[in-house]
Coordinates of N, CA and C in Angstrom, one line a residue:
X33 N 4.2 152.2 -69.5 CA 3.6 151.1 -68.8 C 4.8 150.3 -68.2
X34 N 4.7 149.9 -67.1 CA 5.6 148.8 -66.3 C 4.6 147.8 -66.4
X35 N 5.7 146.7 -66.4 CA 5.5 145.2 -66.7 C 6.4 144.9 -65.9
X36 N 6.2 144.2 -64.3 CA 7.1 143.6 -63.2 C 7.2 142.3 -63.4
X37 N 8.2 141.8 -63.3 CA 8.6 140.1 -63.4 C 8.2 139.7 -62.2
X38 N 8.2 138.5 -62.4 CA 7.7 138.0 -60.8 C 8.4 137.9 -59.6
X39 N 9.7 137.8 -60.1 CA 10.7 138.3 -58.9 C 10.5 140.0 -58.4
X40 N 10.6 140.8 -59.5 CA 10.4 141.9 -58.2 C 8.5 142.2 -58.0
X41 N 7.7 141.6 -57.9 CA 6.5 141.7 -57.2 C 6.5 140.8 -56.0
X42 N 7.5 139.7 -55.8 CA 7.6 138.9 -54.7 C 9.0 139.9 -53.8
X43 N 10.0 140.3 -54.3 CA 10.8 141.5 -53.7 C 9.8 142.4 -53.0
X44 N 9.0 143.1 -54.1 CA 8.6 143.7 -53.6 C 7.5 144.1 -52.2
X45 N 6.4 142.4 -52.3 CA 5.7 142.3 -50.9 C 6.5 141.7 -50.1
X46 N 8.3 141.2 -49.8 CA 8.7 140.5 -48.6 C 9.8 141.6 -48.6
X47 N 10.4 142.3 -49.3 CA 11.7 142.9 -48.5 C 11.6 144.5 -49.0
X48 N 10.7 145.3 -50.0 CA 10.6 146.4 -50.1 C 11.6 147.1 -51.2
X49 N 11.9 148.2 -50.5 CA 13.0 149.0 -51.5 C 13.3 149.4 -52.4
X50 N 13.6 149.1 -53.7 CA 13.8 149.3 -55.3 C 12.0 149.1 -55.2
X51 N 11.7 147.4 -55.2 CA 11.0 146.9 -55.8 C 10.1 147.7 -55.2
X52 N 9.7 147.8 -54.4 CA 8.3 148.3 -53.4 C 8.4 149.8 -54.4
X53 N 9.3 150.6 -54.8 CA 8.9 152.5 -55.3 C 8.7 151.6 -56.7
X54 N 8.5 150.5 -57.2 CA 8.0 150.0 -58.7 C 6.9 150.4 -58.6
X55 N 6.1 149.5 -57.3 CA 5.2 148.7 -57.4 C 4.1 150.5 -56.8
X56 N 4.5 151.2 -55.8 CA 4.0 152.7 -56.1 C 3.6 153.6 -56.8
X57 N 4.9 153.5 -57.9 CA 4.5 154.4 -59.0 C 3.5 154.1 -60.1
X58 N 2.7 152.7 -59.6 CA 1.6 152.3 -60.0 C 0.8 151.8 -59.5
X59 N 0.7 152.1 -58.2 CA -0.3 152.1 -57.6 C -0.9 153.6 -57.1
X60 N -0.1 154.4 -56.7 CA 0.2 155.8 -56.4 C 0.5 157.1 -57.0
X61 N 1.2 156.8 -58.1 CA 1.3 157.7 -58.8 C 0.6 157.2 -60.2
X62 N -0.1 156.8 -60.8 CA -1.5 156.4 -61.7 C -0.1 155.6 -63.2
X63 N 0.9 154.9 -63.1 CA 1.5 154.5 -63.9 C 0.9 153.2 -64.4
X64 N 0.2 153.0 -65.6 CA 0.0 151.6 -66.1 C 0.4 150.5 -65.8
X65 N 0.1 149.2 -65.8 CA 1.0 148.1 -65.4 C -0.4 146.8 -66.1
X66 N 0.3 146.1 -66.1 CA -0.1 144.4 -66.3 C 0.4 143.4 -65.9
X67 N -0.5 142.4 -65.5 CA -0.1 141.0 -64.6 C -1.2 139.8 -65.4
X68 N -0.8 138.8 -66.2 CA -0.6 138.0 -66.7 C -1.3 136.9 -65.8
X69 N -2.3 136.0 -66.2 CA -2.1 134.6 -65.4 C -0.8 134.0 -64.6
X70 N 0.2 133.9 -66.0 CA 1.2 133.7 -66.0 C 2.0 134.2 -64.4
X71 N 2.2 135.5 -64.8 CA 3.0 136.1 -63.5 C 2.2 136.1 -62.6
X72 N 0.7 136.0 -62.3 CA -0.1 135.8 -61.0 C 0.3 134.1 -60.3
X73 N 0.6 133.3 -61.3 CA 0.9 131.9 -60.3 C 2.2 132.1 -60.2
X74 N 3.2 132.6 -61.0 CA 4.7 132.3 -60.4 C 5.0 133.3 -58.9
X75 N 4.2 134.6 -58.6 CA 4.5 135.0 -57.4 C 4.0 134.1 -56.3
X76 N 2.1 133.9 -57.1 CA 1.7 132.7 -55.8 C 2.8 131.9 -55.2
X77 N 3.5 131.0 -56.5 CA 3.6 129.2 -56.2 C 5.1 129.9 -55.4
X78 N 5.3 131.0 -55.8 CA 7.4 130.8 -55.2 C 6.9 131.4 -53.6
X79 N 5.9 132.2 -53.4 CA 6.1 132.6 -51.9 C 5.5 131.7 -51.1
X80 N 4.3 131.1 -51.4 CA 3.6 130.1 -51.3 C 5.0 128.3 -50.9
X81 N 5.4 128.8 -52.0 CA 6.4 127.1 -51.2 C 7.9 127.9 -51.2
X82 N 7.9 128.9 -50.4 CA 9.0 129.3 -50.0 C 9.4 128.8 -48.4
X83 N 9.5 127.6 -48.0 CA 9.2 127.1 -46.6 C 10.6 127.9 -45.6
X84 N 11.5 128.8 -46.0 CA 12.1 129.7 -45.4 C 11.6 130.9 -44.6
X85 N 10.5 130.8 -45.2 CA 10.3 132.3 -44.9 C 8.8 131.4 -44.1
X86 N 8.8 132.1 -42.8 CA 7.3 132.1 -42.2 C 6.0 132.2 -42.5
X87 N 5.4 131.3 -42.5 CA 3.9 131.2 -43.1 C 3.0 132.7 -42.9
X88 N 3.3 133.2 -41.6 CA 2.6 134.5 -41.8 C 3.2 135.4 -42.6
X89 N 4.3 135.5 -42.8 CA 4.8 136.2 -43.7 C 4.8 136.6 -45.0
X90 N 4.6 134.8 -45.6 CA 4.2 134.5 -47.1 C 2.6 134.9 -47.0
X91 N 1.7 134.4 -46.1 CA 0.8 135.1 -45.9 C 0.4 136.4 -46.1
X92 N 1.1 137.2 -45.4 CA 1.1 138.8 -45.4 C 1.2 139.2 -47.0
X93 N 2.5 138.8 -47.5 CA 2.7 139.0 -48.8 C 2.0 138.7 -49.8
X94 N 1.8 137.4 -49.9 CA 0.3 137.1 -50.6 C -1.0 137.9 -50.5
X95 N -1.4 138.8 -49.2 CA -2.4 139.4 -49.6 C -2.1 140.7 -49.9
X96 N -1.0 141.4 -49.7 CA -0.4 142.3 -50.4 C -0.4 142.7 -51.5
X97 N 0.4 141.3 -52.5 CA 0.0 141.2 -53.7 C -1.1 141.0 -54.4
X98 N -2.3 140.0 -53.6 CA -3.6 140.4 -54.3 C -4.5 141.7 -54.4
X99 N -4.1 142.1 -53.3 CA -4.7 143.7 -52.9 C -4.2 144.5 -54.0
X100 N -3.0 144.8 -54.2 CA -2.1 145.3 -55.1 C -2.6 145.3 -56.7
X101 N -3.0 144.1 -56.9 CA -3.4 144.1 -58.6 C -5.0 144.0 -58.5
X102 N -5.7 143.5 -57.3 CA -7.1 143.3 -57.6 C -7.8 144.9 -57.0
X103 N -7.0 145.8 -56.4 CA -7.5 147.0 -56.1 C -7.3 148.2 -57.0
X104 N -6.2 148.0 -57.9 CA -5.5 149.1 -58.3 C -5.9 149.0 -59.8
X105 N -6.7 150.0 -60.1 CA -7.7 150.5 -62.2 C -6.4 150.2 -62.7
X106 N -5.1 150.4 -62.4 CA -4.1 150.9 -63.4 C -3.6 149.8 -63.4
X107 N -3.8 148.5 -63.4 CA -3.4 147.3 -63.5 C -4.3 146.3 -63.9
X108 N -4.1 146.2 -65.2 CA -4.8 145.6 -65.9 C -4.2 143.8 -65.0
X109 N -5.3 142.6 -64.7 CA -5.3 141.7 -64.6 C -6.3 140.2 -64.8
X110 N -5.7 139.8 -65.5 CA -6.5 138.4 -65.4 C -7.5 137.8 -65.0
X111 N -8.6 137.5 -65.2 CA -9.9 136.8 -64.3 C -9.7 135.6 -63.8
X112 N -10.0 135.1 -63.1 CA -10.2 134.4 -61.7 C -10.2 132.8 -62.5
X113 N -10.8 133.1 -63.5 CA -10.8 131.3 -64.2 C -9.8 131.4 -64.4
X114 N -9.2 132.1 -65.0 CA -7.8 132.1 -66.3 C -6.5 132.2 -65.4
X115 N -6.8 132.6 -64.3 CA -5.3 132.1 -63.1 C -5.6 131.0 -62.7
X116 N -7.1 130.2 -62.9 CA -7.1 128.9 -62.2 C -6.8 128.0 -63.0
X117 N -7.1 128.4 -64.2 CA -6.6 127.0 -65.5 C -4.9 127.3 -65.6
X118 N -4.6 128.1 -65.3 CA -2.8 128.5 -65.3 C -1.9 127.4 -64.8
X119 N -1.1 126.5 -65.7 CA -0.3 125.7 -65.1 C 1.0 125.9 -65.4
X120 N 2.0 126.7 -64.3 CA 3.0 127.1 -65.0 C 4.1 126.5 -66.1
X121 N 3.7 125.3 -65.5 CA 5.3 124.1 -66.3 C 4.2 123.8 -67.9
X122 N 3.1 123.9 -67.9 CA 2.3 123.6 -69.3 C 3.0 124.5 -70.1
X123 N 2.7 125.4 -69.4 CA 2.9 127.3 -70.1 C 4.4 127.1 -70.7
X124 N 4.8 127.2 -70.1 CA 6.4 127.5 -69.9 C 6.8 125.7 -71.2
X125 N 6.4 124.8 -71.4 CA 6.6 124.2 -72.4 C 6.1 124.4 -74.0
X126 N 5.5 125.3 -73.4 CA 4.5 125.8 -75.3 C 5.2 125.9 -76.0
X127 N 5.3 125.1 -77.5 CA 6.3 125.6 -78.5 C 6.3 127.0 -78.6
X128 N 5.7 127.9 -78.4 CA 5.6 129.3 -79.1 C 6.6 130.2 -77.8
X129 N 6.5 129.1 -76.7 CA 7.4 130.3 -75.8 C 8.7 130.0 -75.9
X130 N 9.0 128.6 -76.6 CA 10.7 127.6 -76.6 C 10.9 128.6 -77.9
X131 N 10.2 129.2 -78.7 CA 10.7 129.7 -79.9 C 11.2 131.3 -79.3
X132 N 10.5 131.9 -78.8 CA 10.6 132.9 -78.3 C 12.1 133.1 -77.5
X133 N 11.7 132.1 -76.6 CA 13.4 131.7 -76.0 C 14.5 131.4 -76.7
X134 N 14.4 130.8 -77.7 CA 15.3 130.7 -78.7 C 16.1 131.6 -78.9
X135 N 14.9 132.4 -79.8 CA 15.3 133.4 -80.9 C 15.7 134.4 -79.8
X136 N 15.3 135.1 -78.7 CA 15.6 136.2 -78.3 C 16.9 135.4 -76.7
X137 N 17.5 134.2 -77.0 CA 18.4 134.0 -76.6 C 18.1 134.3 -74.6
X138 N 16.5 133.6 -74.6 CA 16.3 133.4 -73.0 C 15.6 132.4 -73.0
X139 N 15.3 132.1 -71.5 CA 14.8 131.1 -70.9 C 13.5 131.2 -71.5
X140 N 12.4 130.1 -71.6 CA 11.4 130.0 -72.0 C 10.2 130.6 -71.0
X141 N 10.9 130.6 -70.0 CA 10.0 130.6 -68.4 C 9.6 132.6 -68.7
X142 N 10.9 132.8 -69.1 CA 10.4 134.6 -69.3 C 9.5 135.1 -70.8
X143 N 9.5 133.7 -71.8 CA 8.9 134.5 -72.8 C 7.5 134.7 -72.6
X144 N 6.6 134.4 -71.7 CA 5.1 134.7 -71.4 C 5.1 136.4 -70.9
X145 N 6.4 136.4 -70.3 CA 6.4 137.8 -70.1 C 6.7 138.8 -70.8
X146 N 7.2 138.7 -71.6 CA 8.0 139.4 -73.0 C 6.8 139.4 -73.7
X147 N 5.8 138.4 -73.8 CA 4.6 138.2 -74.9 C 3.6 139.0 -73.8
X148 N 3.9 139.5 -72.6 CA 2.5 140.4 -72.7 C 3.0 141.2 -72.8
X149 N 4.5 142.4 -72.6 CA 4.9 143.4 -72.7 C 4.4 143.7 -74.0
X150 N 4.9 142.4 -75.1 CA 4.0 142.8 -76.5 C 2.6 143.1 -76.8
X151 N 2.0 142.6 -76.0 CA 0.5 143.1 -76.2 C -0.1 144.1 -76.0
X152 N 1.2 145.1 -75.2 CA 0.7 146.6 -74.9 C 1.8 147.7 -75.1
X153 N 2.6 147.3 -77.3 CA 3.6 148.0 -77.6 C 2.7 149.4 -77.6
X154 N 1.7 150.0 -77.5 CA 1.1 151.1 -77.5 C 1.5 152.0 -76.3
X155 N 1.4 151.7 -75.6 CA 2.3 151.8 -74.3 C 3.3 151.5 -74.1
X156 N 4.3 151.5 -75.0 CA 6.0 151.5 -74.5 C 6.6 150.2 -73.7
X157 N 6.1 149.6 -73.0 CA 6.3 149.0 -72.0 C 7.9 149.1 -71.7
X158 N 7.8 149.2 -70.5 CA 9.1 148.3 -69.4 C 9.3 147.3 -68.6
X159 N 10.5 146.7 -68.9 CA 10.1 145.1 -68.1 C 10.7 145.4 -67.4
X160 N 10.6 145.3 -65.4 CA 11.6 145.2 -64.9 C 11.7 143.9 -63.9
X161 N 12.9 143.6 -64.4 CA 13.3 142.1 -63.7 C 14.8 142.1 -62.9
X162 N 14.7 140.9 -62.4 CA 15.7 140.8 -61.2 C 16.9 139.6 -62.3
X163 N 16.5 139.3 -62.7 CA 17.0 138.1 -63.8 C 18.1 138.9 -64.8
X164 N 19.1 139.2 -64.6 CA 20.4 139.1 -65.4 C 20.1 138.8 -67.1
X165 N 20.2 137.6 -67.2 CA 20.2 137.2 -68.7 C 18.8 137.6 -69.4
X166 N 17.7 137.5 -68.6 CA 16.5 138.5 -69.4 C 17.0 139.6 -69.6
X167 N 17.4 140.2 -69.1 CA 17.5 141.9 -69.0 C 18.4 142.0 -70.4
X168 N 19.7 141.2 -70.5 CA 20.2 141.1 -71.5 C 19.8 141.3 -72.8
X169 N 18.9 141.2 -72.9 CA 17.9 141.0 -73.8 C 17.3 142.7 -74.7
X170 N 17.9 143.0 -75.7 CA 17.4 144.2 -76.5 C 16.5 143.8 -77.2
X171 N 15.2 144.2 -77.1 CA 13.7 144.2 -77.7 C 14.3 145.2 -78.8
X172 N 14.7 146.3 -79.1 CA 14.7 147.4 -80.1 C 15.7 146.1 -81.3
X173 N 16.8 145.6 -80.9 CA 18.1 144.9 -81.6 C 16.8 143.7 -82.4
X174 N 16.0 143.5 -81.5 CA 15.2 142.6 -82.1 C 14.1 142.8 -83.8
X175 N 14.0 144.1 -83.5 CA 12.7 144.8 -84.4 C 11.6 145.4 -83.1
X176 N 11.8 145.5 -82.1 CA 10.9 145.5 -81.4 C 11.0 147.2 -80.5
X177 N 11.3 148.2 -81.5 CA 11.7 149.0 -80.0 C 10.8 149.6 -79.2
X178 N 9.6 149.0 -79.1 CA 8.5 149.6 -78.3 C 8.8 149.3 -76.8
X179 N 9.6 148.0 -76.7 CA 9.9 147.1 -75.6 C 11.3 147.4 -74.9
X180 N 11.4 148.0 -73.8 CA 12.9 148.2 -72.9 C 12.2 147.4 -71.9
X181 N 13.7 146.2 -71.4 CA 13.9 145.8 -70.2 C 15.1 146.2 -69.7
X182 N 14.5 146.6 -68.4 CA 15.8 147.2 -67.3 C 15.8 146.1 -66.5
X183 N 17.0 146.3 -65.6 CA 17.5 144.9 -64.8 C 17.4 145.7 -63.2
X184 N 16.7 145.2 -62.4 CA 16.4 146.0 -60.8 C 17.4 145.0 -60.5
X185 N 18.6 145.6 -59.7 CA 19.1 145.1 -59.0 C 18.8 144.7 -57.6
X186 N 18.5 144.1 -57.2 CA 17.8 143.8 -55.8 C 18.3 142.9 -54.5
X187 N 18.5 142.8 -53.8 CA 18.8 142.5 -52.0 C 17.9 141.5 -51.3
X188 N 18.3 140.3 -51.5 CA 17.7 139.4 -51.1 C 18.1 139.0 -49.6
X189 N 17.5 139.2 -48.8 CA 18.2 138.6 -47.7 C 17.0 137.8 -46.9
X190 N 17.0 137.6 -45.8 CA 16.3 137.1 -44.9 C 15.0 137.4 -44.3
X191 N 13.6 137.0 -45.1 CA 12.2 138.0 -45.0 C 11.9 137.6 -43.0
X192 N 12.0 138.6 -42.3 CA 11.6 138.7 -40.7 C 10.1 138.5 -41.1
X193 N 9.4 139.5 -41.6 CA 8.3 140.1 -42.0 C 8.0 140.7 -43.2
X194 N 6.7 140.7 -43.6 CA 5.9 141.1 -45.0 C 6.1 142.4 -44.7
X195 N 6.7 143.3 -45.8 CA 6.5 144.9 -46.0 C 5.1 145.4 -45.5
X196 N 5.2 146.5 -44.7 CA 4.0 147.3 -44.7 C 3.5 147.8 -45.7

């Protein structure tokens, strides 16, 4: 199972490449995946007030990525109330995710993501993130070896236009 951070699902609908053969091999080639309330508003809110990049473009992207998880069986996702009650900065203060961050020595912002990769240790999961110090992060060192995060190195540059 892949588990994409929100950086490369927003990589992936404005600049392509790494992130875009992620986002394939589960939409195209039948690989598992999950998306989280959680990670459904942090792609919204960052492309959404990304005022660099052209409205059509965040546009484009944005329906990219709803198309992406609301068309594809192999992606398991969240119902429509439960991304509307989603307040990221609530989330992200929950004692249970500051402990998480703690103990596995990250940011609290990534432990919602780490806690669904756990929900589907039956499936192996992989996290892949654009985030350095998550990646750092051994799930196995932990007790956890169901959980590998790899770190996508990725190419940020200047979005002209939303990926085809």
């Amino acid at each position: 199972m892949l588990i994409l951070d929100s950086n490369v699902w927003i990589h992936a609908v404005i600049f392509g490449g790494k992130s875009r053969s992620l986002v394939e091999q589960i939409i195209k080639n039948g690989r598992k995946s999950a998306v989280n309330a959680y990670i459904h508003e942090e792609v919204r809110c960052n492309i959404d007030d990304d005022h660099s990049i052209d409205r059509s473009v965040r546009n484009r992207a944005l329906e990219q990525f709803f198309a992406a998880i609301g068309n594809s069986p192999q992606i398991r996702n969240p119902d429509s109330e439960t991304v509307e009650r989603m307040d990221l900065e609530a989330e992200r203060k929950k004692a249970h995710h500051k402990v998480i961050g703690a103990f596995g020595d990250i940011q609290a912002k990534d432990a919602p993501i780490l806690t669904l990769a756990y929900q589907f240790l039956s499936y192996q999961p992989t996290i892949y993130t654009n985030d350095s110090e998550f990646a750092d992060l051994s799930p196995t060192s932990r007790g956890i070896p169901e959980i590998s995060i790899q770190y996508c190195d990725l190419e940020w540059g200047r979005a002209e236009q939303a990926v085809e």
